[in-house]
């Protein structure tokens, strides 16, 4: 019996038992279907399927039951004797987490507002600088026009002076 128990506890034993369950159940269902429809060999399929199931149930009696683990050692919240404290503790933790989250959101919001104000101030400074550049460009054009006018006048004076020397 020890060899049978060891085999049934192994992976291949469990696989064989699972296959036998499935095949036996298929044969029982097939036999019952044949019986209802009155097909030939209905009794044979039903008897083979039921016999297979009887043998499988007999053999599975020697299978070692699954181990029960004490999950309350790992997760004390699962222990029914300590329900009041652990049930309250997650609520407190959630409440504290929500407070921290709200504080973080407020900090981010304040930083966002300050960054927007700084961006607005920089944009305004750039706009003023652009206006000043336009005024400087206009003044440059005016100075350039005056220099060209003076240059033309100077050229005429030089031409007149050259004509008089000859």
PDB file of C-alpha atoms in Angstrom:
ATOM      1  CA  UNK A   1       0.000   0.000   0.000  1.00  0.00           C
ATOM      2  CA  UNK A   2       2.892   2.338   0.661  1.00  0.00           C
ATOM      3  CA  UNK A   3       3.988   2.130  -2.994  1.00  0.00           C
ATOM      4  CA  UNK A   4       0.447   2.918  -4.146  1.00  0.00           C
ATOM      5  CA  UNK A   5       0.232   5.932  -1.811  1.00  0.00           C
ATOM      6  CA  UNK A   6       3.633   7.168  -2.951  1.00  0.00           C
ATOM      7  CA  UNK A   7       2.675   6.729  -6.601  1.00  0.00           C
ATOM      8  CA  UNK A   8      -0.656   8.516  -6.136  1.00  0.00           C
ATOM      9  CA  UNK A   9       1.118  11.411  -4.400  1.00  0.00           C
ATOM     10  CA  UNK A  10       3.569  11.802  -7.287  1.00  0.00           C
ATOM     11  CA  UNK A  11       2.909  14.021 -10.266  1.00  0.00           C
ATOM     12  CA  UNK A  12       2.473  11.101 -12.677  1.00  0.00           C
ATOM     13  CA  UNK A  13       0.116   9.311 -10.237  1.00  0.00           C
ATOM     14  CA  UNK A  14      -2.066  12.382  -9.900  1.00  0.00           C
ATOM     15  CA  UNK A  15      -2.047  12.796 -13.654  1.00  0.00           C
ATOM     16  CA  UNK A  16      -3.065   9.140 -14.199  1.00  0.00           C
ATOM     17  CA  UNK A  17      -5.842   9.397 -11.593  1.00  0.00           C
ATOM     18  CA  UNK A  18      -7.110  12.617 -13.182  1.00  0.00           C
ATOM     19  CA  UNK A  19      -7.143  10.969 -16.623  1.00  0.00           C
ATOM     20  CA  UNK A  20      -8.972   7.926 -15.239  1.00  0.00           C
ATOM     21  CA  UNK A  21     -11.611  10.151 -13.601  1.00  0.00           C
ATOM     22  CA  UNK A  22     -12.161  11.995 -16.872  1.00  0.00           C
ATOM     23  CA  UNK A  23     -12.328   8.867 -19.052  1.00  0.00           C
ATOM     24  CA  UNK A  24     -14.626   7.078 -16.587  1.00  0.00           C
ATOM     25  CA  UNK A  25     -16.955  10.064 -16.437  1.00  0.00           C
ATOM     26  CA  UNK A  26     -16.981  10.256 -20.249  1.00  0.00           C
ATOM     27  CA  UNK A  27     -17.909   6.582 -20.529  1.00  0.00           C
ATOM     28  CA  UNK A  28     -20.703   6.918 -17.933  1.00  0.00           C
ATOM     29  CA  UNK A  29     -22.155   9.950 -19.741  1.00  0.00           C
ATOM     30  CA  UNK A  30     -21.820   8.210 -23.106  1.00  0.00           C
ATOM     31  CA  UNK A  31     -23.500   5.068 -21.736  1.00  0.00           C
ATOM     32  CA  UNK A  32     -26.334   7.114 -20.213  1.00  0.00           C
ATOM     33  CA  UNK A  33     -26.798   8.986 -23.490  1.00  0.00           C
ATOM     34  CA  UNK A  34     -26.869   5.726 -25.447  1.00  0.00           C
ATOM     35  CA  UNK A  35     -29.379   4.335 -22.940  1.00  0.00           C
ATOM     36  CA  UNK A  36     -31.692   7.348 -23.321  1.00  0.00           C
ATOM     37  CA  UNK A  37     -31.518   7.243 -27.135  1.00  0.00           C
ATOM     38  CA  UNK A  38     -31.694   3.410 -27.196  1.00  0.00           C
ATOM     39  CA  UNK A  39     -28.505   2.930 -29.199  1.00  0.00           C
ATOM     40  CA  UNK A  40     -26.896  -0.494 -29.443  1.00  0.00           C
ATOM     41  CA  UNK A  41     -24.254  -1.380 -26.807  1.00  0.00           C
ATOM     42  CA  UNK A  42     -25.707   1.176 -24.386  1.00  0.00           C
ATOM     43  CA  UNK A  43     -25.505  -1.283 -21.496  1.00  0.00           C
ATOM     44  CA  UNK A  44     -21.878  -2.137 -22.304  1.00  0.00           C
ATOM     45  CA  UNK A  45     -20.742   1.515 -22.241  1.00  0.00           C
ATOM     46  CA  UNK A  46     -22.658   2.185 -19.042  1.00  0.00           C
ATOM     47  CA  UNK A  47     -21.210  -0.885 -17.293  1.00  0.00           C
ATOM     48  CA  UNK A  48     -17.631  -0.102 -18.426  1.00  0.00           C
ATOM     49  CA  UNK A  49     -17.942   3.541 -17.313  1.00  0.00           C
ATOM     50  CA  UNK A  50     -19.472   2.703 -13.935  1.00  0.00           C
ATOM     51  CA  UNK A  51     -16.883  -0.022 -13.293  1.00  0.00           C
ATOM     52  CA  UNK A  52     -14.097   2.432 -14.165  1.00  0.00           C
ATOM     53  CA  UNK A  53     -15.540   4.970 -11.714  1.00  0.00           C
ATOM     54  CA  UNK A  54     -15.833   2.316  -8.972  1.00  0.00           C
ATOM     55  CA  UNK A  55     -12.186   1.315  -9.422  1.00  0.00           C
ATOM     56  CA  UNK A  56     -11.046   4.976  -9.456  1.00  0.00           C
ATOM     57  CA  UNK A  57     -13.005   5.828  -6.293  1.00  0.00           C
ATOM     58  CA  UNK A  58     -11.575   2.743  -4.582  1.00  0.00           C
ATOM     59  CA  UNK A  59      -8.004   3.659  -5.548  1.00  0.00           C
ATOM     60  CA  UNK A  60      -8.449   7.328  -4.616  1.00  0.00           C
ATOM     61  CA  UNK A  61      -9.254   6.187  -1.080  1.00  0.00           C
ATOM     62  CA  UNK A  62      -5.543   5.413  -0.730  1.00  0.00           C
ATOM     63  CA  UNK A  63      -4.524   8.884  -1.916  1.00  0.00           C
ATOM     64  CA  UNK A  64      -2.957  11.017   0.794  1.00  0.00           C
ATOM     65  CA  UNK A  65      -5.121  14.044   1.645  1.00  0.00           C
ATOM     66  CA  UNK A  66      -3.787  17.497   0.835  1.00  0.00           C
ATOM     67  CA  UNK A  67      -1.777  19.233   3.518  1.00  0.00           C
ATOM     68  CA  UNK A  68      -3.498  21.878   5.584  1.00  0.00           C
ATOM     69  CA  UNK A  69      -1.306  24.910   6.099  1.00  0.00           C
ATOM     70  CA  UNK A  70      -1.700  27.266   9.032  1.00  0.00           C
ATOM     71  CA  UNK A  71      -2.113  30.467   7.102  1.00  0.00           C
ATOM     72  CA  UNK A  72      -2.886  32.417  10.278  1.00  0.00           C
ATOM     73  CA  UNK A  73       0.812  32.197  11.170  1.00  0.00           C
ATOM     74  CA  UNK A  74       1.709  34.050   8.006  1.00  0.00           C
ATOM     75  CA  UNK A  75      -1.395  36.258   7.846  1.00  0.00           C
ATOM     76  CA  UNK A  76      -2.630  36.988  11.390  1.00  0.00           C
ATOM     77  CA  UNK A  77      -5.570  38.905   9.907  1.00  0.00           C
ATOM     78  CA  UNK A  78      -7.124  35.551   8.967  1.00  0.00           C
ATOM     79  CA  UNK A  79      -7.344  34.447  12.598  1.00  0.00           C
ATOM     80  CA  UNK A  80     -10.977  34.745  13.717  1.00  0.00           C
ATOM     81  CA  UNK A  81      -9.951  35.451  17.321  1.00  0.00           C
ATOM     82  CA  UNK A  82      -8.270  38.726  16.340  1.00  0.00           C
ATOM     83  CA  UNK A  83     -10.978  40.158  14.097  1.00  0.00           C
ATOM     84  CA  UNK A  84     -11.576  43.451  15.926  1.00  0.00           C
ATOM     85  CA  UNK A  85      -8.019  44.702  15.851  1.00  0.00           C
ATOM     86  CA  UNK A  86      -6.949  43.700  12.300  1.00  0.00           C
ATOM     87  CA  UNK A  87     -10.257  44.805  10.773  1.00  0.00           C
ATOM     88  CA  UNK A  88      -9.770  48.244  12.307  1.00  0.00           C
ATOM     89  CA  UNK A  89      -6.080  48.428  11.443  1.00  0.00           C
ATOM     90  CA  UNK A  90      -6.463  48.392   7.629  1.00  0.00           C
ATOM     91  CA  UNK A  91      -9.078  51.147   7.882  1.00  0.00           C
ATOM     92  CA  UNK A  92      -6.660  53.290   9.886  1.00  0.00           C
ATOM     93  CA  UNK A  93      -3.873  52.543   7.424  1.00  0.00           C
ATOM     94  CA  UNK A  94      -6.122  53.453   4.513  1.00  0.00           C
ATOM     95  CA  UNK A  95      -7.149  56.674   6.233  1.00  0.00           C
ATOM     96  CA  UNK A  96      -3.515  57.603   6.902  1.00  0.00           C
ATOM     97  CA  UNK A  97      -2.584  56.774   3.317  1.00  0.00           C
ATOM     98  CA  UNK A  98      -5.423  58.954   2.047  1.00  0.00           C
ATOM     99  CA  UNK A  99      -4.242  61.846   4.237  1.00  0.00           C
ATOM    100  CA  UNK A 100      -0.691  61.488   2.916  1.00  0.00           C
ATOM    101  CA  UNK A 101      -2.029  61.296  -0.626  1.00  0.00           C
ATOM    102  CA  UNK A 102      -4.111  64.461  -0.116  1.00  0.00           C
ATOM    103  CA  UNK A 103      -1.081  66.278   1.338  1.00  0.00           C
ATOM    104  CA  UNK A 104       1.045  65.192  -1.615  1.00  0.00           C
ATOM    105  CA  UNK A 105      -1.618  66.343  -4.071  1.00  0.00           C
ATOM    106  CA  UNK A 106      -1.826  69.729  -2.314  1.00  0.00           C
ATOM    107  CA  UNK A 107       1.973  70.120  -2.462  1.00  0.00           C
ATOM    108  CA  UNK A 108       2.023  69.246  -6.148  1.00  0.00           C
ATOM    109  CA  UNK A 109      -0.871  71.644  -6.773  1.00  0.00           C
ATOM    110  CA  UNK A 110       0.895  74.508  -4.976  1.00  0.00           C
ATOM    111  CA  UNK A 111       4.116  73.814  -6.868  1.00  0.00           C
ATOM    112  CA  UNK A 112       2.150  73.743 -10.128  1.00  0.00           C
ATOM    113  CA  UNK A 113       0.564  77.124  -9.354  1.00  0.00           C
ATOM    114  CA  UNK A 114       3.929  78.657  -8.451  1.00  0.00           C
ATOM    115  CA  UNK A 115       5.489  77.282 -11.645  1.00  0.00           C
ATOM    116  CA  UNK A 116       2.615  78.750 -13.680  1.00  0.00           C
ATOM    117  CA  UNK A 117       3.079  82.146 -12.029  1.00  0.00           C
ATOM    118  CA  UNK A 118       6.817  82.024 -12.718  1.00  0.00           C
ATOM    119  CA  UNK A 119       6.123  81.056 -16.343  1.00  0.00           C
ATOM    120  CA  UNK A 120       3.670  83.944 -16.646  1.00  0.00           C
ATOM    121  CA  UNK A 121       6.267  86.388 -15.281  1.00  0.00           C
ATOM    122  CA  UNK A 122       8.918  85.063 -17.683  1.00  0.00           C
ATOM    123  CA  UNK A 123       6.495  85.311 -20.602  1.00  0.00           C
ATOM    124  CA  UNK A 124       5.722  88.926 -19.683  1.00  0.00           C
ATOM    125  CA  UNK A 125       9.440  89.725 -19.435  1.00  0.00           C
ATOM    126  CA  UNK A 126      10.026  88.161 -22.852  1.00  0.00           C
ATOM    127  CA  UNK A 127       7.139  90.175 -24.303  1.00  0.00           C
ATOM    128  CA  UNK A 128       8.620  93.419 -22.925  1.00  0.00           C
ATOM    129  CA  UNK A 129      12.039  92.461 -24.238  1.00  0.00           C
ATOM    130  CA  UNK A 130      10.536  91.779 -27.667  1.00  0.00           C
ATOM    131  CA  UNK A 131       8.886  95.221 -27.625  1.00  0.00           C
ATOM    132  CA  UNK A 132      12.196  96.821 -26.661  1.00  0.00           C
ATOM    133  CA  UNK A 133      13.901  94.947 -29.485  1.00  0.00           C
ATOM    134  CA  UNK A 134      11.304  96.270 -31.931  1.00  0.00           C
ATOM    135  CA  UNK A 135      11.862  99.833 -30.654  1.00  0.00           C
ATOM    136  CA  UNK A 136      15.650  99.357 -30.907  1.00  0.00           C
ATOM    137  CA  UNK A 137      15.266  97.988 -34.428  1.00  0.00           C
ATOM    138  CA  UNK A 138      13.142 100.999 -35.411  1.00  0.00           C
ATOM    139  CA  UNK A 139      15.717 103.370 -33.876  1.00  0.00           C
ATOM    140  CA  UNK A 140      18.483 101.513 -35.746  1.00  0.00           C
ATOM    141  CA  UNK A 141      16.604 101.963 -39.016  1.00  0.00           C
ATOM    142  CA  UNK A 142      16.155 105.669 -38.314  1.00  0.00           C
ATOM    143  CA  UNK A 143      19.850 106.094 -37.479  1.00  0.00           C
ATOM    144  CA  UNK A 144      20.777 104.113 -40.583  1.00  0.00           C
ATOM    145  CA  UNK A 145      18.509 106.316 -42.736  1.00  0.00           C
ATOM    146  CA  UNK A 146      20.099 109.468 -41.244  1.00  0.00           C
ATOM    147  CA  UNK A 147      23.610 108.100 -41.853  1.00  0.00           C
ATOM    148  CA  UNK A 148      22.682 107.340 -45.464  1.00  0.00           C
ATOM    149  CA  UNK A 149      21.303 110.868 -45.824  1.00  0.00           C
ATOM    150  CA  UNK A 150      24.479 112.336 -44.344  1.00  0.00           C
ATOM    151  CA  UNK A 151      26.550 110.106 -46.626  1.00  0.00           C
ATOM    152  CA  UNK A 152      24.639 111.356 -49.672  1.00  0.00           C
ATOM    153  CA  UNK A 153      25.140 114.936 -48.548  1.00  0.00           C
ATOM    154  CA  UNK A 154      28.831 114.327 -47.964  1.00  0.00           C
ATOM    155  CA  UNK A 155      29.151 112.697 -51.379  1.00  0.00           C
ATOM    156  CA  UNK A 156      27.537 115.750 -53.023  1.00  0.00           C
ATOM    157  CA  UNK A 157      29.789 118.108 -51.122  1.00  0.00           C
ATOM    158  CA  UNK A 158      32.823 116.106 -52.214  1.00  0.00           C
ATOM    159  CA  UNK A 159      31.625 116.136 -55.799  1.00  0.00           C
ATOM    160  CA  UNK A 160      31.136 119.881 -55.655  1.00  0.00           C
ATOM    161  CA  UNK A 161      34.589 120.342 -54.150  1.00  0.00           C
ATOM    162  CA  UNK A 162      36.128 118.099 -56.818  1.00  0.00           C
ATOM    163  CA  UNK A 163      34.449 120.098 -59.565  1.00  0.00           C
ATOM    164  CA  UNK A 164      35.813 123.381 -58.147  1.00  0.00           C
ATOM    165  CA  UNK A 165      39.410 122.084 -57.967  1.00  0.00           C
ATOM    166  CA  UNK A 166      39.570 121.375 -61.629  1.00  0.00           C
TER     167      UNK A 166
END
